Short mmCIF file of C-alpha atoms in Angstrom, two decimals:
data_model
loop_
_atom_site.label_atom_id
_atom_site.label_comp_id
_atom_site.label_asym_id
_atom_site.label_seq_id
_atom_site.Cartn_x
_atom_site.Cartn_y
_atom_site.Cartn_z
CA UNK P 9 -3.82 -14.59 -10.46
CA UNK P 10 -5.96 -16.85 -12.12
CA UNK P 11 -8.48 -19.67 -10.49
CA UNK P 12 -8.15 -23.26 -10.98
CA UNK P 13 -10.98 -24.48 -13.19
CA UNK P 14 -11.36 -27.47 -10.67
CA UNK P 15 -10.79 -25.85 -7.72
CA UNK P 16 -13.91 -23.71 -8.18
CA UNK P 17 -16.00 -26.98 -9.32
CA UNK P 18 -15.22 -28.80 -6.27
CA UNK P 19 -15.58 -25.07 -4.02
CA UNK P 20 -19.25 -24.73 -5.87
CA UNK P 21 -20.37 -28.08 -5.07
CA UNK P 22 -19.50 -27.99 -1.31
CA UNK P 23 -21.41 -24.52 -0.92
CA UNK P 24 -24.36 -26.04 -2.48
CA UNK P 25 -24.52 -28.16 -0.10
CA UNK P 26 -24.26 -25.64 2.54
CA UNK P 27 -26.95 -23.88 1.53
CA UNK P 28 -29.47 -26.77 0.88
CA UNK P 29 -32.65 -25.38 2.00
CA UNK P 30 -32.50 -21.98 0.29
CA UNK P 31 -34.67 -20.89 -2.28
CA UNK P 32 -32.77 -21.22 -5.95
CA UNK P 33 -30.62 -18.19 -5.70
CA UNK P 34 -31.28 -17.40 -2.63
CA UNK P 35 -27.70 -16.21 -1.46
CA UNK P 36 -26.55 -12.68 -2.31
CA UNK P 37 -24.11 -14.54 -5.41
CA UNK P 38 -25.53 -17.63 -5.66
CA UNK P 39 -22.46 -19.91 -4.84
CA UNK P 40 -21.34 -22.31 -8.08
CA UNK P 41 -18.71 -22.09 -11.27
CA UNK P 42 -19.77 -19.69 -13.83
CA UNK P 43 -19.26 -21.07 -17.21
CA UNK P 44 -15.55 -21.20 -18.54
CA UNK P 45 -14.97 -17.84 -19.84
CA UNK P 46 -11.33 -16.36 -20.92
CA UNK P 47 -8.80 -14.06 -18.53
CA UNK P 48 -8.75 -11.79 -21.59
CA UNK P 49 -9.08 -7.87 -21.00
CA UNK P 50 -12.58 -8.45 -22.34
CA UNK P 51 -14.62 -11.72 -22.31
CA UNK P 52 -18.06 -11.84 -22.64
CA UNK P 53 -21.21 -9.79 -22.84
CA UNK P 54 -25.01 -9.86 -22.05
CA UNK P 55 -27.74 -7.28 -22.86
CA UNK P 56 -30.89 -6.76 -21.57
CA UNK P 57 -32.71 -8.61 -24.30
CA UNK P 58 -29.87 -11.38 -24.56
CA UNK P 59 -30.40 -15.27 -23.72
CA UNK P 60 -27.64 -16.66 -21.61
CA UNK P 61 -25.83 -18.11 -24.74
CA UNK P 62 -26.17 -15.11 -26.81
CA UNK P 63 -24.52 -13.57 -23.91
CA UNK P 64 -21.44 -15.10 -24.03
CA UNK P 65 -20.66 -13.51 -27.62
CA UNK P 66 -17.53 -11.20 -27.41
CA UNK P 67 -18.93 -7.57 -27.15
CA UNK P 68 -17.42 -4.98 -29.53
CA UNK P 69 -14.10 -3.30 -28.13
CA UNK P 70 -15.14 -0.55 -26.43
CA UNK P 71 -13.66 0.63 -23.18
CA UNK P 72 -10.09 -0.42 -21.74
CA UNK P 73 -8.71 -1.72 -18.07
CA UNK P 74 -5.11 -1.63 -16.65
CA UNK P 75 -4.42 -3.16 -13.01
CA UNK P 76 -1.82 -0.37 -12.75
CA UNK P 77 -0.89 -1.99 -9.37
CA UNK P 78 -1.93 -3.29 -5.82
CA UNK P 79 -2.15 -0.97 -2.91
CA UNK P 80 -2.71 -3.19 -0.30
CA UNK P 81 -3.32 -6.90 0.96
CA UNK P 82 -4.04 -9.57 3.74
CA UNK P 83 -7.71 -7.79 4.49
CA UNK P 84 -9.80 -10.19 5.84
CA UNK P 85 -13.75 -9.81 4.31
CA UNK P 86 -13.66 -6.34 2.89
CA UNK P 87 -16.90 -5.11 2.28
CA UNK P 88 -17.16 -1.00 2.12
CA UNK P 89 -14.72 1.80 0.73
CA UNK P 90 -14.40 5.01 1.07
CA UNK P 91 -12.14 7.97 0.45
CA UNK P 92 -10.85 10.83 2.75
CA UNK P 93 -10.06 14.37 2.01
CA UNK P 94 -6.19 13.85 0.91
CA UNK P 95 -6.42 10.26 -0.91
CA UNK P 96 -6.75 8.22 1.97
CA UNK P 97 -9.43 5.11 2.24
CA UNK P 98 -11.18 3.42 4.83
CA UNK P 99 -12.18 0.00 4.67
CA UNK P 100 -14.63 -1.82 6.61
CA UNK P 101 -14.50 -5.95 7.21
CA UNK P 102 -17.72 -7.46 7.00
CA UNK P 103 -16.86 -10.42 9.50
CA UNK P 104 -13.91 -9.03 11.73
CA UNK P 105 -16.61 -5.35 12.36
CA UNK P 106 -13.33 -3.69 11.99
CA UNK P 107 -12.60 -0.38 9.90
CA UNK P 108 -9.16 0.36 8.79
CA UNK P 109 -7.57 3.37 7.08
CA UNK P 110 -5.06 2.73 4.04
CA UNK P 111 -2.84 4.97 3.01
CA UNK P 112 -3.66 6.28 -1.02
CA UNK P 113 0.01 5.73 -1.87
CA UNK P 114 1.87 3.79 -0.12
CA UNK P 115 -0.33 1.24 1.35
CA UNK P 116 0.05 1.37 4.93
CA UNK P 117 -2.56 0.05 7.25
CA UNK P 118 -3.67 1.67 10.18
CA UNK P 119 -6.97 -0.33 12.14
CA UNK P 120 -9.32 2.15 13.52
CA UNK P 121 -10.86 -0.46 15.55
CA UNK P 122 -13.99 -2.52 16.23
CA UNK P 123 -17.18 -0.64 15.27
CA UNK P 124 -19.61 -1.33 18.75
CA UNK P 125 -22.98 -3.01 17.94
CA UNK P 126 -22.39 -5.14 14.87
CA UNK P 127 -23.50 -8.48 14.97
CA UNK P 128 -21.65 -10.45 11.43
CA UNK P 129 -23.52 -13.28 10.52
CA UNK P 130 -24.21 -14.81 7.00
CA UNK P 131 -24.32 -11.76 4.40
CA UNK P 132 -24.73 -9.56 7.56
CA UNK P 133 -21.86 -7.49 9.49
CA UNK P 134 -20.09 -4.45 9.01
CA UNK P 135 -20.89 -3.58 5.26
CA UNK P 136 -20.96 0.22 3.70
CA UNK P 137 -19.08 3.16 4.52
CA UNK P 138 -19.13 6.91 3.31
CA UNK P 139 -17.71 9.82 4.76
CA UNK P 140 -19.26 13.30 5.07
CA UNK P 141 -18.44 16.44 7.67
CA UNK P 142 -15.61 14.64 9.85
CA UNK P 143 -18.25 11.77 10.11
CA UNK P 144 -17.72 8.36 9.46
CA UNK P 145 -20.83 6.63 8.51
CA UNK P 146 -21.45 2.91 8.21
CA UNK P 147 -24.43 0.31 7.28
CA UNK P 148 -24.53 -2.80 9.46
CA UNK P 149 -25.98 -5.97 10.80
CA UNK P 150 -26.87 -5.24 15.04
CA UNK P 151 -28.43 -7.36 16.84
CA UNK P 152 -32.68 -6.97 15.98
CA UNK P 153 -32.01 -5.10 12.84
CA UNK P 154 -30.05 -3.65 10.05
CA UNK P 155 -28.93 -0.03 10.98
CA UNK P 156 -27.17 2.95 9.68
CA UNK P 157 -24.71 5.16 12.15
CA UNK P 158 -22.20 7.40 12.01
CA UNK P 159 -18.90 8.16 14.14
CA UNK P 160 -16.84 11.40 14.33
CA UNK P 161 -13.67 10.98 13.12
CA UNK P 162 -10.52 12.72 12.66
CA UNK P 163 -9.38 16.33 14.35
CA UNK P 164 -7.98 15.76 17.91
CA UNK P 165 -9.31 12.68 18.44
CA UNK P 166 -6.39 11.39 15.64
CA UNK P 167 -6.84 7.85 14.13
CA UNK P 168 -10.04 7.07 16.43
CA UNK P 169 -13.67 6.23 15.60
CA UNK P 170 -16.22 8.34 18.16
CA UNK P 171 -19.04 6.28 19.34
CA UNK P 172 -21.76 4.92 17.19
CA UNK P 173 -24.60 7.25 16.81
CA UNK P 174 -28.04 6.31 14.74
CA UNK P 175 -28.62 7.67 11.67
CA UNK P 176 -31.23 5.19 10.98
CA UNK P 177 -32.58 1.86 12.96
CA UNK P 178 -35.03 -0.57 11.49
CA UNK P 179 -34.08 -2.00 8.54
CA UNK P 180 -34.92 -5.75 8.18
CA UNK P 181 -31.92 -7.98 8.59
CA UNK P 182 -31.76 -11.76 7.49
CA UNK P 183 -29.11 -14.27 6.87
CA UNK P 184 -28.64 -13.11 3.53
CA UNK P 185 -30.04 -10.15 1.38
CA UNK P 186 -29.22 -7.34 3.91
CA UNK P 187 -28.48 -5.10 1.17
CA UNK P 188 -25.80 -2.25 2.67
CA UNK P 189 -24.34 -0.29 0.35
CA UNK P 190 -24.79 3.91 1.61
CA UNK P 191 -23.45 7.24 -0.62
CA UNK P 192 -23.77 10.79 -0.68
CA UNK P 193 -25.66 12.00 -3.53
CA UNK P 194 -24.84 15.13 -5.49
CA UNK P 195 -27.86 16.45 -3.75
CA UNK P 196 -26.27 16.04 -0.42
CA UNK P 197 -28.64 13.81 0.61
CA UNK P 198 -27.61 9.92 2.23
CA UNK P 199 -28.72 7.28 0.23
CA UNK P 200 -28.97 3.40 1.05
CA UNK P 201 -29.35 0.08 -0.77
CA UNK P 202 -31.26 -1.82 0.81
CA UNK P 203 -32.97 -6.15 0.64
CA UNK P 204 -35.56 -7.89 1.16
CA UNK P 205 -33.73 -10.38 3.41
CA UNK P 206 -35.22 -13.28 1.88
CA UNK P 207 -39.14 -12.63 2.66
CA UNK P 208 -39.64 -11.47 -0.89
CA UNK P 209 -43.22 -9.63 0.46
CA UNK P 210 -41.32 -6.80 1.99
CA UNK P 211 -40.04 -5.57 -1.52
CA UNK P 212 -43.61 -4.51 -2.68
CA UNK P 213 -44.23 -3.32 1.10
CA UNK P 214 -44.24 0.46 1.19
CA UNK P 215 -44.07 0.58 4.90
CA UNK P 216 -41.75 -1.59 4.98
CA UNK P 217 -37.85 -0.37 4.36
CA UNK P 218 -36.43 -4.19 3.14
CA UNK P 219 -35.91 -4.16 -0.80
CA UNK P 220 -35.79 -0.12 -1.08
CA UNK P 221 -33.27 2.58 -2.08
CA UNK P 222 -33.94 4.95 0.66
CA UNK P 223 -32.94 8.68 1.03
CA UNK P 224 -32.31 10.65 4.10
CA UNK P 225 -30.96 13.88 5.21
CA UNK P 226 -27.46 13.35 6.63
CA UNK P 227 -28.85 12.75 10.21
CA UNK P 228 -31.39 10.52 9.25
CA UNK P 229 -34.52 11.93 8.66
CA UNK P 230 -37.04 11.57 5.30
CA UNK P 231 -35.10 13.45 3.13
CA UNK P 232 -37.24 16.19 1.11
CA UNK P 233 -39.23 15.69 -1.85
CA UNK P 234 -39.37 12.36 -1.57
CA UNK P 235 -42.38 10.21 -2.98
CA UNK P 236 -43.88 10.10 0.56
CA UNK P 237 -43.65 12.36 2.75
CA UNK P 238 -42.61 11.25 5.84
CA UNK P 239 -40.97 8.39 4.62
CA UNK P 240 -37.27 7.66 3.62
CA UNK P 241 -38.09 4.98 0.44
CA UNK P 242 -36.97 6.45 -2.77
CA UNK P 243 -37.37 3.50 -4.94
CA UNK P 244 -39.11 -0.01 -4.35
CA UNK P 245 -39.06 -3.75 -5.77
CA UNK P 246 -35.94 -4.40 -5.44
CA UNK P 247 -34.44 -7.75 -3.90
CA UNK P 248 -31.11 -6.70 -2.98
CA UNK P 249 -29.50 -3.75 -3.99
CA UNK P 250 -25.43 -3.37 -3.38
CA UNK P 251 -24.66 -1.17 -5.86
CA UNK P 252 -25.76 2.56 -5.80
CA UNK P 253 -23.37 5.44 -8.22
CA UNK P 254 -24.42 8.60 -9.97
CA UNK P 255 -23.19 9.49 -13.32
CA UNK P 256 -21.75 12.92 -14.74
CA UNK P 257 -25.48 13.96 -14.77
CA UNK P 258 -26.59 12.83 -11.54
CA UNK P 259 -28.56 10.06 -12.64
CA UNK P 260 -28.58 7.07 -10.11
CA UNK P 261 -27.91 3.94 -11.16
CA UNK P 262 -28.24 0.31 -8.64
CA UNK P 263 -27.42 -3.07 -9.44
CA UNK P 264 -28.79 -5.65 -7.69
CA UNK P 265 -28.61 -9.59 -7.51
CA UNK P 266 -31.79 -11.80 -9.46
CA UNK P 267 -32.86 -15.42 -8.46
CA UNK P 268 -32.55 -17.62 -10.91
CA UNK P 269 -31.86 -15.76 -14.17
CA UNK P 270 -31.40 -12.14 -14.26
CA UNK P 271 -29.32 -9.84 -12.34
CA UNK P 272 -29.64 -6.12 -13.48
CA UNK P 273 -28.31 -2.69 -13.72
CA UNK P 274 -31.40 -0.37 -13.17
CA UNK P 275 -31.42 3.61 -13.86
CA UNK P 276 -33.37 4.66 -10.48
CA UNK P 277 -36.20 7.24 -10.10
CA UNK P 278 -38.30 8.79 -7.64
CA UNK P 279 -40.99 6.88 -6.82
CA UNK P 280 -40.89 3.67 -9.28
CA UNK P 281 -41.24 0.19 -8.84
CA UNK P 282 -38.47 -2.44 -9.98
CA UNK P 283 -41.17 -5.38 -10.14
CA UNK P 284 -39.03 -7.71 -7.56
CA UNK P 285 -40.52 -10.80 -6.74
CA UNK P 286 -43.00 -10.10 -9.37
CA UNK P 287 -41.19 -10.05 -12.30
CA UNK P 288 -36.85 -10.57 -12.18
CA UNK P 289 -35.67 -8.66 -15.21
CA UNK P 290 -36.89 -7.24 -18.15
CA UNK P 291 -40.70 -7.47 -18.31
CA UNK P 292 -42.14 -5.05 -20.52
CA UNK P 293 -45.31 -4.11 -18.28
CA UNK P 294 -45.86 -0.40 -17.74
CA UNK P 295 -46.24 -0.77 -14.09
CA UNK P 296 -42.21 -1.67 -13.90
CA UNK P 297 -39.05 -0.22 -14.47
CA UNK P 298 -36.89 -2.36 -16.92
CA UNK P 299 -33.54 -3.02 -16.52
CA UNK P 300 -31.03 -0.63 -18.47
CA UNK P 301 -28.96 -3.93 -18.65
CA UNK P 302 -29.40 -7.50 -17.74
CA UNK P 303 -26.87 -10.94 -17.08
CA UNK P 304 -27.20 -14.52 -16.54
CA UNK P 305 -26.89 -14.73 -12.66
CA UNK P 306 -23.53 -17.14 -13.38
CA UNK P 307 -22.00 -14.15 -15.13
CA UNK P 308 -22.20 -11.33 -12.35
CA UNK P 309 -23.61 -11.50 -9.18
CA UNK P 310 -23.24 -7.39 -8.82
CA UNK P 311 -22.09 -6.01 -5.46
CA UNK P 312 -20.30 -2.85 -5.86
CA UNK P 313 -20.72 -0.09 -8.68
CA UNK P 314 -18.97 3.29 -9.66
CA UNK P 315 -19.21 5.43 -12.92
CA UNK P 316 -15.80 7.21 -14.77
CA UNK P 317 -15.38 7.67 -18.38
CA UNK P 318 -18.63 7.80 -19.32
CA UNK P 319 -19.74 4.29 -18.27
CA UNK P 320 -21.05 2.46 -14.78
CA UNK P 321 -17.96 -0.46 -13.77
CA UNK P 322 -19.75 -3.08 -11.98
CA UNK P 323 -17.98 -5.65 -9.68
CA UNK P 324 -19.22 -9.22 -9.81
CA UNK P 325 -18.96 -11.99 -7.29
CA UNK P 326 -20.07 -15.09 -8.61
CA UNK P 327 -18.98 -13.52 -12.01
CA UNK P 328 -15.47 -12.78 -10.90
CA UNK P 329 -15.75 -9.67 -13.52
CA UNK P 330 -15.47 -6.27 -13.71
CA UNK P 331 -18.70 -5.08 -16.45
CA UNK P 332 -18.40 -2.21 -17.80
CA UNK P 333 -21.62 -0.17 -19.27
CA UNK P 334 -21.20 1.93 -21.42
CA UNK P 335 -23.91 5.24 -21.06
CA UNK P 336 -25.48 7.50 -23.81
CA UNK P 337 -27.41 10.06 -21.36
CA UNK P 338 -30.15 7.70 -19.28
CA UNK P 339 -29.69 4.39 -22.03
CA UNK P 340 -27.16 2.34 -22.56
CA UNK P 341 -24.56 2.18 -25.11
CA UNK P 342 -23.52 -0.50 -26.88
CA UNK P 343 -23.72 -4.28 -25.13
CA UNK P 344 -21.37 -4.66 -21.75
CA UNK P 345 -18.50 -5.54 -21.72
CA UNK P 346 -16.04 -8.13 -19.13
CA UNK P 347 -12.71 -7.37 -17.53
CA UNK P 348 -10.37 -9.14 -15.34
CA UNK P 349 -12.84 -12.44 -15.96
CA UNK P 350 -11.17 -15.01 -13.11
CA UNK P 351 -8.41 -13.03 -12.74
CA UNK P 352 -8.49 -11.71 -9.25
CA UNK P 353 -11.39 -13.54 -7.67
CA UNK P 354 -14.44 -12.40 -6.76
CA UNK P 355 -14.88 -8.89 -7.00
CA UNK P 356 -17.01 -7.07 -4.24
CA UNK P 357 -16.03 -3.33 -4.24
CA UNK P 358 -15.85 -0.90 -6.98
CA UNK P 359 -14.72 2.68 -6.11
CA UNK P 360 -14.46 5.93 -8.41
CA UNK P 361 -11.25 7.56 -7.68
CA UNK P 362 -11.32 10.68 -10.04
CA UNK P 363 -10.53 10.89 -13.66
CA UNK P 364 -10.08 7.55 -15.00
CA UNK P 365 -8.90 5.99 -11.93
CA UNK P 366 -10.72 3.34 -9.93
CA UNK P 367 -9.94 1.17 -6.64
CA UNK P 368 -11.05 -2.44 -6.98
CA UNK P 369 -11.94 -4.82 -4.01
CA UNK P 370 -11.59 -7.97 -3.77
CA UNK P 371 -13.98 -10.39 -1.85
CA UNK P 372 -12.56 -14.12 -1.84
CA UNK P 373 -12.13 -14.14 2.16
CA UNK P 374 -15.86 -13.98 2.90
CA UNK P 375 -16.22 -17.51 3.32
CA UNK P 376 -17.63 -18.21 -0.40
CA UNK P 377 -13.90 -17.74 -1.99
CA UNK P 378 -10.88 -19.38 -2.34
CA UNK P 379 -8.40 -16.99 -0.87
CA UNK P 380 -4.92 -17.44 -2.50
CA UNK P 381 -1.64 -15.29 -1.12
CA UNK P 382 -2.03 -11.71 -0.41
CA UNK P 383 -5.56 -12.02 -0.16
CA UNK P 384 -7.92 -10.22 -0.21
CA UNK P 385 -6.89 -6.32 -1.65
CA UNK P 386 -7.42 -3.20 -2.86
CA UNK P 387 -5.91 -2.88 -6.96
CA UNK P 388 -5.42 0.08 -8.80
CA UNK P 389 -7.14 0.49 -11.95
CA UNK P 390 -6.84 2.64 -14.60
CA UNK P 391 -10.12 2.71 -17.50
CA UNK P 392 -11.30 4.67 -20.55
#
């Protein structure tokens, strides 16, 4: 369903005034109206060297998307998803701190309940989920930090979440840039995204665990062979990362939102430093990691990310895009290309499914969209 050109003028300007008294940028998607772009399957494309109206050339036809169908609707602020043994998904609601199983074929929703200790506010709340072990774990907002815990679930205790138990306490919170996304790597080991909540200092702070990619044993502790030992920080400089996938070779990939002109889509490695709030983007000095790929902060706005069919799928908020990046090994191949542009919304979740399948999430209930009927939901997607 497509978005009323004037509709999202008039939605942009009342958010702007909203947030009056932020930094440029300063919200996780920057609330405004991206540039007019077409509904086509593909619209347009930025690279990492690319100027914003370079950027909106159409990108060579590359990779393909069919919305084979909708699996559910009516969730209110879906932020997290993830997949059971058998098909099933859970889904976690940023602002109602609720987590609710849908059923991988037909639909049906079942709530699991209120997760205990969240505290929603701005980008905060109930945010990522993964599942390991009969454990349910989940990355949210309490009340003196940002925290990671996990809840049995499943066996005799049926459709029920077991009590909250830390996995790991301490991570800055702030009214925006809370970061949240967690997965299981294909080392086993629990990795987080996580931001700098606004105080851009703590990015560049080793100590400190805002504006990191952090990796921990499933229980919480420093995972090993990390840069430090002792520590849980994988990767640092970053300003908020809510994207985190691996690709066929276990690479890790993270996107994370810019200021004011570049968001990115970084290949991540032990150790490095992403240059945030020195540099935003590409800038060519050895001490930094440069983006594999780069976009106008109008045209993405990058929460979730997944890889399938040789490529990393990138959900965009502000954007209201699916990007897909095509991958040659650790570069990137070809420019990016848009999907679904204004079709659906904003787009918060992206969610490998196996083979060429993908679930898609929705995000225009979160108080920045402009819900329409059935909103938000979870879409079936089909790419090569």
């Amino acid at each position: 369903m497509s978005r009323p050109a004037v509709v999202k003028a008039l939605w942009g300007a009342a958010v702007l005034v909203l947030v009056a008294g932020c930094s440029s940028g300063g919200t996780e998607d920057r609330p405004g109206t991206a540039p007019p772009t077409s509904a086509t399957a593909t619209g347009s494309a930025s690279s990492s060297a690319a100027s914003s109206a370079a950027s909106s050339a159409a990108a060579p036809s590359g990779g393909r998307v069919a919305v084979t169908g909708t699996l559910a609707e009516g969730l209110k602020s879906p932020w997290g998803l993830a997949e059971l043994p058998g098909g099933d998904l859970l889904v976690s609601s940023r602002d109602e701190r609720t987590i609710t199983r849908v059923d991988g074929r037909t639909g049906a929703k079942t709530s699991l309940g209120e997760v205990p200790g969240v505290v929603p506010g701005g980008e905060g709340g109930l945010m990522g989920l993964a599942v390991r072990d009969g454990w349910v774990y989940a990355y949210l907002t309490a009340e003196s930090d940002n925290r990671i815990v996990r809840m049995r679930y499943g066996g005799a205790d049926g459709d029920r979440l077991g009590v909250p138990q830390p996995v790991l306490t301490g991570i800055p919170k702030g009214i925006v840039h809370n970061g949240g996304r967690i997965a299981f790597g294909p080392d086993g080991m629990l990795y987080a995204g996580t931001g700098e909540t606004g105080r851009t200092g703590l990015a560049q702070d080793r100590d400190s665990l805002g504006g990191k990619i952090l990796r921990m044993t499933p229980e919480g502790k420093p995972a090993p062979g990390n840069p430090v030992a002792g520590s849980v920080v994988y990767s640092y400089g970053h300003r908020n990362v809510q994207g985190i996938a691996w690709d066929a070779e276990g690479r890790l990939w993270a996107a994370e939102f810019g200021q004011n002109t570049w968001d990115e889509l970084n290949l991540v490695e032990r150790g490095k430093n992403y240059g945030w709030p020195e540099v935003e983007g590409r800038a060519g000095e050895a001490r930094f990691v440069d983006p594999v790929a780069q976009w106008p902060t109008s045209e993405a706005s990058p929460s979730g990310i997944a890889y399938a069919r040789g490529a990393i799928w990138m959900a965009g908020l502000r954007g209201e895009r699916l990007w897909r990046v095509g991958l040659s090994g650790a570069e990137r191949s070809g420019d990016p290309e848009a999907f679904l542009t204004q079709e659906y919304g904003r787009l918060r979740t992206v969610l490998a499914g196996g083979g060429g399948r993908l679930w898609l999430v929705t995000s225009e209930t979160d108080t920045r969209g402009t819900p329409g009927p059935g909103d938000d939901r979870i879409l079936r997607l089909e790419v090569s």
